mmCIF file of C-alpha atoms in Angstrom:
data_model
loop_
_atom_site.group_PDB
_atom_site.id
_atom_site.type_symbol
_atom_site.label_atom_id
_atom_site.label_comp_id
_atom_site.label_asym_id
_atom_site.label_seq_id
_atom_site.Cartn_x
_atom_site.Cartn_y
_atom_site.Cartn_z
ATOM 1 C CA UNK A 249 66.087 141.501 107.027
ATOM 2 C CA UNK A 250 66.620 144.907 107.809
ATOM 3 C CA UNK A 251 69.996 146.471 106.437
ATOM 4 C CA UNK A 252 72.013 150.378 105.932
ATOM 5 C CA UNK A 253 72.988 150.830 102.345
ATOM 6 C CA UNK A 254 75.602 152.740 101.769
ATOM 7 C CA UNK A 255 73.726 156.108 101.554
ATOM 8 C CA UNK A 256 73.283 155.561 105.310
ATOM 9 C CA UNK A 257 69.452 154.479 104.904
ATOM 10 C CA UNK A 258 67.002 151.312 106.186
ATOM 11 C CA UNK A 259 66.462 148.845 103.318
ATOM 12 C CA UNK A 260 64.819 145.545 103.454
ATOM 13 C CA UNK A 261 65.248 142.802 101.604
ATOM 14 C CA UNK A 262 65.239 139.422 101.742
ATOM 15 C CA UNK A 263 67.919 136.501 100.830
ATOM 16 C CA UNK A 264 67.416 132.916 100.163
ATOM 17 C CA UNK A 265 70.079 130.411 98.920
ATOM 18 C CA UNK A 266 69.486 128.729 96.126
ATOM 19 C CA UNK A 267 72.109 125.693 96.560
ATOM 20 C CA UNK A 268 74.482 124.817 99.167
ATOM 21 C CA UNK A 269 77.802 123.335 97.304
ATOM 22 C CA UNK A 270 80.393 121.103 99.907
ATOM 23 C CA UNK A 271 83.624 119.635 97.566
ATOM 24 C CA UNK A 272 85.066 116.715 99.130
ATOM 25 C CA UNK A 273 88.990 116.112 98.765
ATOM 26 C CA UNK A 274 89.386 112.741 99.547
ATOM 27 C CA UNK A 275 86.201 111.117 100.661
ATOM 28 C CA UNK A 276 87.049 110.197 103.871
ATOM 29 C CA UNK A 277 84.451 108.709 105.973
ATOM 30 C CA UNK A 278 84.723 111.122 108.824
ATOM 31 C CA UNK A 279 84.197 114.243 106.023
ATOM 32 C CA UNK A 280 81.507 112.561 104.657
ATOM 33 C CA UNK A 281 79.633 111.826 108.432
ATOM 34 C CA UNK A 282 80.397 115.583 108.700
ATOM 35 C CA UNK A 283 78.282 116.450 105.604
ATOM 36 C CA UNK A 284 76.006 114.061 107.086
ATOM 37 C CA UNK A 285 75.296 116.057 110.299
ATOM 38 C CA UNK A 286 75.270 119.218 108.524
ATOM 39 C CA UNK A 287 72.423 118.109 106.115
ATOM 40 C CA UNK A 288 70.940 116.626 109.141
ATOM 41 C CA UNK A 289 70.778 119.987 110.833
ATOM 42 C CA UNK A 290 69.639 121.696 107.872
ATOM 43 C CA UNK A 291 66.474 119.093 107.907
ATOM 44 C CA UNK A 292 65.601 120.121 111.135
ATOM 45 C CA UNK A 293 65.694 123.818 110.672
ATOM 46 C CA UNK A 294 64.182 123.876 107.702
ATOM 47 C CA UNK A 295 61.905 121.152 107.639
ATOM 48 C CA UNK A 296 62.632 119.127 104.302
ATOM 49 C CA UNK A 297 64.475 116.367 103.585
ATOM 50 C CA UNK A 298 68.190 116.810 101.694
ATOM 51 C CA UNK A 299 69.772 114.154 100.032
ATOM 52 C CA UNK A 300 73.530 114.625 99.018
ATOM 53 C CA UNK A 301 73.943 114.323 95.292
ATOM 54 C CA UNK A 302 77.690 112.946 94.420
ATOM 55 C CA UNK A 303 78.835 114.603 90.870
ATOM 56 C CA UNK A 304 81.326 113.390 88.403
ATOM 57 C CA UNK A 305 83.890 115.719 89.604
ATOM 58 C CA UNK A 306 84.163 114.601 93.393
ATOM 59 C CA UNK A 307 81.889 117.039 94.894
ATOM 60 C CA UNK A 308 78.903 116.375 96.874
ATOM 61 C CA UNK A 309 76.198 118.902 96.161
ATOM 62 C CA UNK A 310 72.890 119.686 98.089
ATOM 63 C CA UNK A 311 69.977 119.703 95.731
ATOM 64 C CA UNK A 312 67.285 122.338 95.647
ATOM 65 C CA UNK A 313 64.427 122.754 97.567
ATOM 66 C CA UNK A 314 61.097 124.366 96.722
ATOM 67 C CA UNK A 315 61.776 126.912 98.792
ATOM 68 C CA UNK A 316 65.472 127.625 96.641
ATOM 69 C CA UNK A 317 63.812 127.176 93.536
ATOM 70 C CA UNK A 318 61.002 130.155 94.271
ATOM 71 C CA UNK A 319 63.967 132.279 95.264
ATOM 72 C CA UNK A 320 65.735 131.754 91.890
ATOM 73 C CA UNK A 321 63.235 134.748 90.452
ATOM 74 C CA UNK A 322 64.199 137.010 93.184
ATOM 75 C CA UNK A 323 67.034 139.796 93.240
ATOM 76 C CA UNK A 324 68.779 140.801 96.253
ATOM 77 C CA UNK A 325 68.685 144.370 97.479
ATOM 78 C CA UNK A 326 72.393 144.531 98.708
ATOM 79 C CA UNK A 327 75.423 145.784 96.540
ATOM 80 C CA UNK A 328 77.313 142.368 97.800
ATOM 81 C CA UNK A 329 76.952 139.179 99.127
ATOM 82 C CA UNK A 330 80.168 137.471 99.907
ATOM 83 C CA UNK A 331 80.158 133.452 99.479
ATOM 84 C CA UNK A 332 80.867 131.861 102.898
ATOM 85 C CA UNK A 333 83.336 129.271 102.990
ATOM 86 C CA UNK A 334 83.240 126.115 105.626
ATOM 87 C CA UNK A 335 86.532 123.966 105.313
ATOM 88 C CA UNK A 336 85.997 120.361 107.205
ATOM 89 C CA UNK A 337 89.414 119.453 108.938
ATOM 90 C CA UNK A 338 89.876 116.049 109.898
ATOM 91 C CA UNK A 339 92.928 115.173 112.125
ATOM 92 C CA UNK A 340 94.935 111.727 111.499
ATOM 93 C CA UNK A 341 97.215 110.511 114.017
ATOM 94 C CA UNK A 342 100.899 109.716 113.344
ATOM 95 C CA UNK A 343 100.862 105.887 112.764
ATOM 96 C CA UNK A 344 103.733 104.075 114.642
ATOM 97 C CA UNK A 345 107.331 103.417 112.875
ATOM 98 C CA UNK A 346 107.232 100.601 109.713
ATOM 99 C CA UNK A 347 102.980 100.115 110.050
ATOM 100 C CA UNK A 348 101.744 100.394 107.089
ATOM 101 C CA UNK A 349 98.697 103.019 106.627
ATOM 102 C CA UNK A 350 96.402 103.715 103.953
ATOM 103 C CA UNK A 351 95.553 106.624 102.412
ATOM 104 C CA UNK A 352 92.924 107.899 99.821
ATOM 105 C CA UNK A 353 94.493 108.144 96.451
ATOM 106 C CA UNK A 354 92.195 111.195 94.755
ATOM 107 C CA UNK A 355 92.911 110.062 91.200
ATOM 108 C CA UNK A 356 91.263 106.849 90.896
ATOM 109 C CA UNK A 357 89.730 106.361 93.990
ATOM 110 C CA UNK A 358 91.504 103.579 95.365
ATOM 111 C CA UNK A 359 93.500 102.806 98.590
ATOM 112 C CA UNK A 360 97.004 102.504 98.366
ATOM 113 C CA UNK A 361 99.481 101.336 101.279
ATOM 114 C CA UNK A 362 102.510 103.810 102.583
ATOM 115 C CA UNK A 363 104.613 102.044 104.995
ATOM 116 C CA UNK A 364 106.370 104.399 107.283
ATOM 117 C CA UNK A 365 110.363 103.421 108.334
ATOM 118 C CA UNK A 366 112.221 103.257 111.553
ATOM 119 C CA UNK A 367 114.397 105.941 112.322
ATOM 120 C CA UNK A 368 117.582 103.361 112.900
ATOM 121 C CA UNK A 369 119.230 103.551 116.457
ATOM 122 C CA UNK A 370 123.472 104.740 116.819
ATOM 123 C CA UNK A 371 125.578 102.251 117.957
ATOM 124 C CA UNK A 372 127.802 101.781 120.157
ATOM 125 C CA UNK A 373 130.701 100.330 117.616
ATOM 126 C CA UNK A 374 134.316 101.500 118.015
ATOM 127 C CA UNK A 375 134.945 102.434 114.437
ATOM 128 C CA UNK A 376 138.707 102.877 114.870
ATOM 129 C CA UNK A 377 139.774 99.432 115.965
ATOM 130 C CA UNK A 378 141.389 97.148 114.096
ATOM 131 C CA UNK A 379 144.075 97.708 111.674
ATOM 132 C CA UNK A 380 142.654 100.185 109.842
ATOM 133 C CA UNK A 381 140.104 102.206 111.159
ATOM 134 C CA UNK A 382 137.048 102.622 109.388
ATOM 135 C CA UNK A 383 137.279 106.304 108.007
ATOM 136 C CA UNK A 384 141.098 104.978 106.587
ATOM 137 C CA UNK A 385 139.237 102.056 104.970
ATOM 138 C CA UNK A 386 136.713 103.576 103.581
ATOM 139 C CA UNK A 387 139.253 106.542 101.888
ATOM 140 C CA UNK A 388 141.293 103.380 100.251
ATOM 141 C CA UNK A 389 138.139 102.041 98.791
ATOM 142 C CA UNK A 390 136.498 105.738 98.381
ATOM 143 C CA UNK A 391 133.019 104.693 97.407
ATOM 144 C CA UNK A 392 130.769 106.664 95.566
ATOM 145 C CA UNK A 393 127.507 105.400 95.596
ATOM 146 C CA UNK A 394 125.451 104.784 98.228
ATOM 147 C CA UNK A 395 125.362 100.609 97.273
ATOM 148 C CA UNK A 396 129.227 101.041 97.178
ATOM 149 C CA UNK A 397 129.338 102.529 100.748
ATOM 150 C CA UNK A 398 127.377 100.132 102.075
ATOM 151 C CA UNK A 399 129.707 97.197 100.974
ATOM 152 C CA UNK A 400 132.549 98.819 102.000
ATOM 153 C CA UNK A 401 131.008 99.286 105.778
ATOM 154 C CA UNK A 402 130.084 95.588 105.793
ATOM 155 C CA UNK A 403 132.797 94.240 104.750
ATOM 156 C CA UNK A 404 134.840 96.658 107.444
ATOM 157 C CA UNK A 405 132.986 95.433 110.258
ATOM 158 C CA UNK A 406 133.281 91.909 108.633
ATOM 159 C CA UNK A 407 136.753 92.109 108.966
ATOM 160 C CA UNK A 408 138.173 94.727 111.536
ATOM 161 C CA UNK A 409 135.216 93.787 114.251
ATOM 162 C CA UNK A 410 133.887 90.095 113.561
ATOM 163 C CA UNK A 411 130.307 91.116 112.805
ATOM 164 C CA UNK A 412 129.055 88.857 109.642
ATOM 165 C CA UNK A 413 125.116 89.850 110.172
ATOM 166 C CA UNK A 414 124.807 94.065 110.094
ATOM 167 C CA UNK A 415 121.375 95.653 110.322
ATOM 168 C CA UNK A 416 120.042 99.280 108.907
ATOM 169 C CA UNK A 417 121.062 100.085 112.754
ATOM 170 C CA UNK A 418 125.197 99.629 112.140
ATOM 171 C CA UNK A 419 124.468 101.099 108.351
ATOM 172 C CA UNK A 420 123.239 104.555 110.127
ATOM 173 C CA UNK A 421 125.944 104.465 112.892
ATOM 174 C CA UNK A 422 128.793 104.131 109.951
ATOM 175 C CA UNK A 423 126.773 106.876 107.933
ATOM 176 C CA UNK A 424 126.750 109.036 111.104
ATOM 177 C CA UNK A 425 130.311 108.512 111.628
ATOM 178 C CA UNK A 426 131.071 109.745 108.501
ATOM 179 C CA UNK A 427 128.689 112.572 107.855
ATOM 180 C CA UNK A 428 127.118 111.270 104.925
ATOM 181 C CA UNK A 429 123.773 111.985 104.130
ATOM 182 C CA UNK A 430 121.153 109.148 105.138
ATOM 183 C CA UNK A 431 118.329 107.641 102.668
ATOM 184 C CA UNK A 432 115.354 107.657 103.740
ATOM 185 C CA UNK A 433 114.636 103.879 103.561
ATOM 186 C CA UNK A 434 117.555 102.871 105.056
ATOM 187 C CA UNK A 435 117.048 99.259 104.610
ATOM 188 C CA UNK A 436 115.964 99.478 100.642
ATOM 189 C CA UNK A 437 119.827 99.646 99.062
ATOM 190 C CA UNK A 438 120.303 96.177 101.445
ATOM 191 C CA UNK A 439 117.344 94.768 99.591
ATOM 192 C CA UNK A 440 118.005 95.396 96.172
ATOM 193 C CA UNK A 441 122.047 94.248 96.801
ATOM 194 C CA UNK A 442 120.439 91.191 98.311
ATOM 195 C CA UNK A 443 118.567 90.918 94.864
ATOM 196 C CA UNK A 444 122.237 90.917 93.462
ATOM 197 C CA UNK A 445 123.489 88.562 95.391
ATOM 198 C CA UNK A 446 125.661 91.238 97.281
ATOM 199 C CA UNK A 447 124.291 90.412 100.276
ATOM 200 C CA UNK A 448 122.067 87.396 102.115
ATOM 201 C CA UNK A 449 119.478 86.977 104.937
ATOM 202 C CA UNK A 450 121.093 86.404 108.320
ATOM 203 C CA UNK A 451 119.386 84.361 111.228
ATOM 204 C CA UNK A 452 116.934 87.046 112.848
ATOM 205 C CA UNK A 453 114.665 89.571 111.144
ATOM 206 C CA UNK A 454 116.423 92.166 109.740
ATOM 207 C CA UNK A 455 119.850 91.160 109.311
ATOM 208 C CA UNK A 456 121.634 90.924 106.451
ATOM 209 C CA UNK A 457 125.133 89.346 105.365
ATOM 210 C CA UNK A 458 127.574 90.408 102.831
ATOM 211 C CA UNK A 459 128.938 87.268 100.423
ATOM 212 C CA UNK A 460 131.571 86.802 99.113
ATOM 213 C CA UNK A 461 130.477 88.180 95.778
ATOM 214 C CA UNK A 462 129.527 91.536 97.829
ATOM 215 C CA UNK A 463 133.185 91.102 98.883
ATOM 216 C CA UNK A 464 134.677 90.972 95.301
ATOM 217 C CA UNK A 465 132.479 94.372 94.756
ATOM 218 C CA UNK A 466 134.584 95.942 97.517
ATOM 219 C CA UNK A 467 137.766 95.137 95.638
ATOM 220 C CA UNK A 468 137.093 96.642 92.364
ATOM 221 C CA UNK A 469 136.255 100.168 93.998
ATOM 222 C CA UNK A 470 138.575 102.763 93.180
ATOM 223 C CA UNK A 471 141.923 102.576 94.646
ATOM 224 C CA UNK A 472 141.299 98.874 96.366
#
């Protein structure tokens, strides 16, 4: 290799690697087939065989070759040599609302389930019929935890509209309604109150009913 130095004059030199290094966050099969095709390609250029050594850390490491190892004695003839970098991407697609995916946990290795929740769906609930509207309801009773607010909503629509069995879908159309701030996981104070006793299972999937302890809740809120 034929290179200007920076006097403006020819030098040769030559320049052989003495490792390749890859680190591998995650260990995903499609990163590793990557590292796969690369070490193929590097066995056809070069004409010997490279096996990928894991180490303790996480990386995967290319071992020497005879040809690295006769290099280690020589000295380059440039001032630098800047380190190339080559970062593997791997896309993942979205996975569809509540399916559970797995992903890679880096610390020990193992797969561990994340279930992705349903963005609930507004309503269409007239929240200021009955006696008392909802947003005069809920000031008499002024909740202040979430678990508080959702009692208070279900025992509103228990009363003021006739609807015993509420879903996360008439949870976020009260929330809404009142421009509080949504959880994430909708559905997970409704499961723990249901642990309680605040609430039962109704008929279909996903609906839940407030009893009549839930009901007694309501009353001791502030002001009720």
């Amino acid at each position: 290799m034929e290179v200007r130095n920076r006097d403006g004059n020819n030098e040769k030199g030559r320049v052989k690697f003495r490792f390749l290094e890859f680190e591998v966050e995650g260990g995903t099969p499609a990163i590793q087939e990557g590292l796969r095709n690369i070490a193929a390609a590097l066995n056809r250029a070069n004409g010997t065989t490279l096996k990928p050594v894991h180490s303790g850390s996480g990386r995967t490491l290319a071992p020497k070759t005879d040809a690295t190892r006769a290099a280690s004695d020589d000295q380059m003839t440039f001032d630098e040599l800047a380190p190339a970098e080559v970062d593997a991407e791997v896309e993942h697609s979205e996975p569809e609302n509540n399916e559970p995916v797995a992903s890679q946990d880096t610390s020990s290795g193992r797969q561990k389930t994340i279930r992705q929740h349903r963005t609930p769906t507004i309503l269409n609930l007239d929240l200021n019929a009955g006696s008392t509207p909802l947003k005069a309801f809920i000031a008499q009773k002024n909740p202040d935890t979430d678990s508080k607010k959702y009692l208070v909503i279900a025992a509103w629509l228990k009363e003021e509209l006739k609807i015993d069995a509420i879903t996360t879908d008439h949870i976020y159309t009260c929330f809404r309604w009142m421009s509080w701030n949504v959880p994430d996981d909708v559905g997970s104070p409704l499961r723990s109150m249901k642990k309680q006793g605040w609430f039962r299972s109704g008929k279909a999937k996903g609906e839940f009913e407030i009893t009549h302890v839930g009901l007694g809740k309501v009353n001791e809120t502030p002001n009720g």
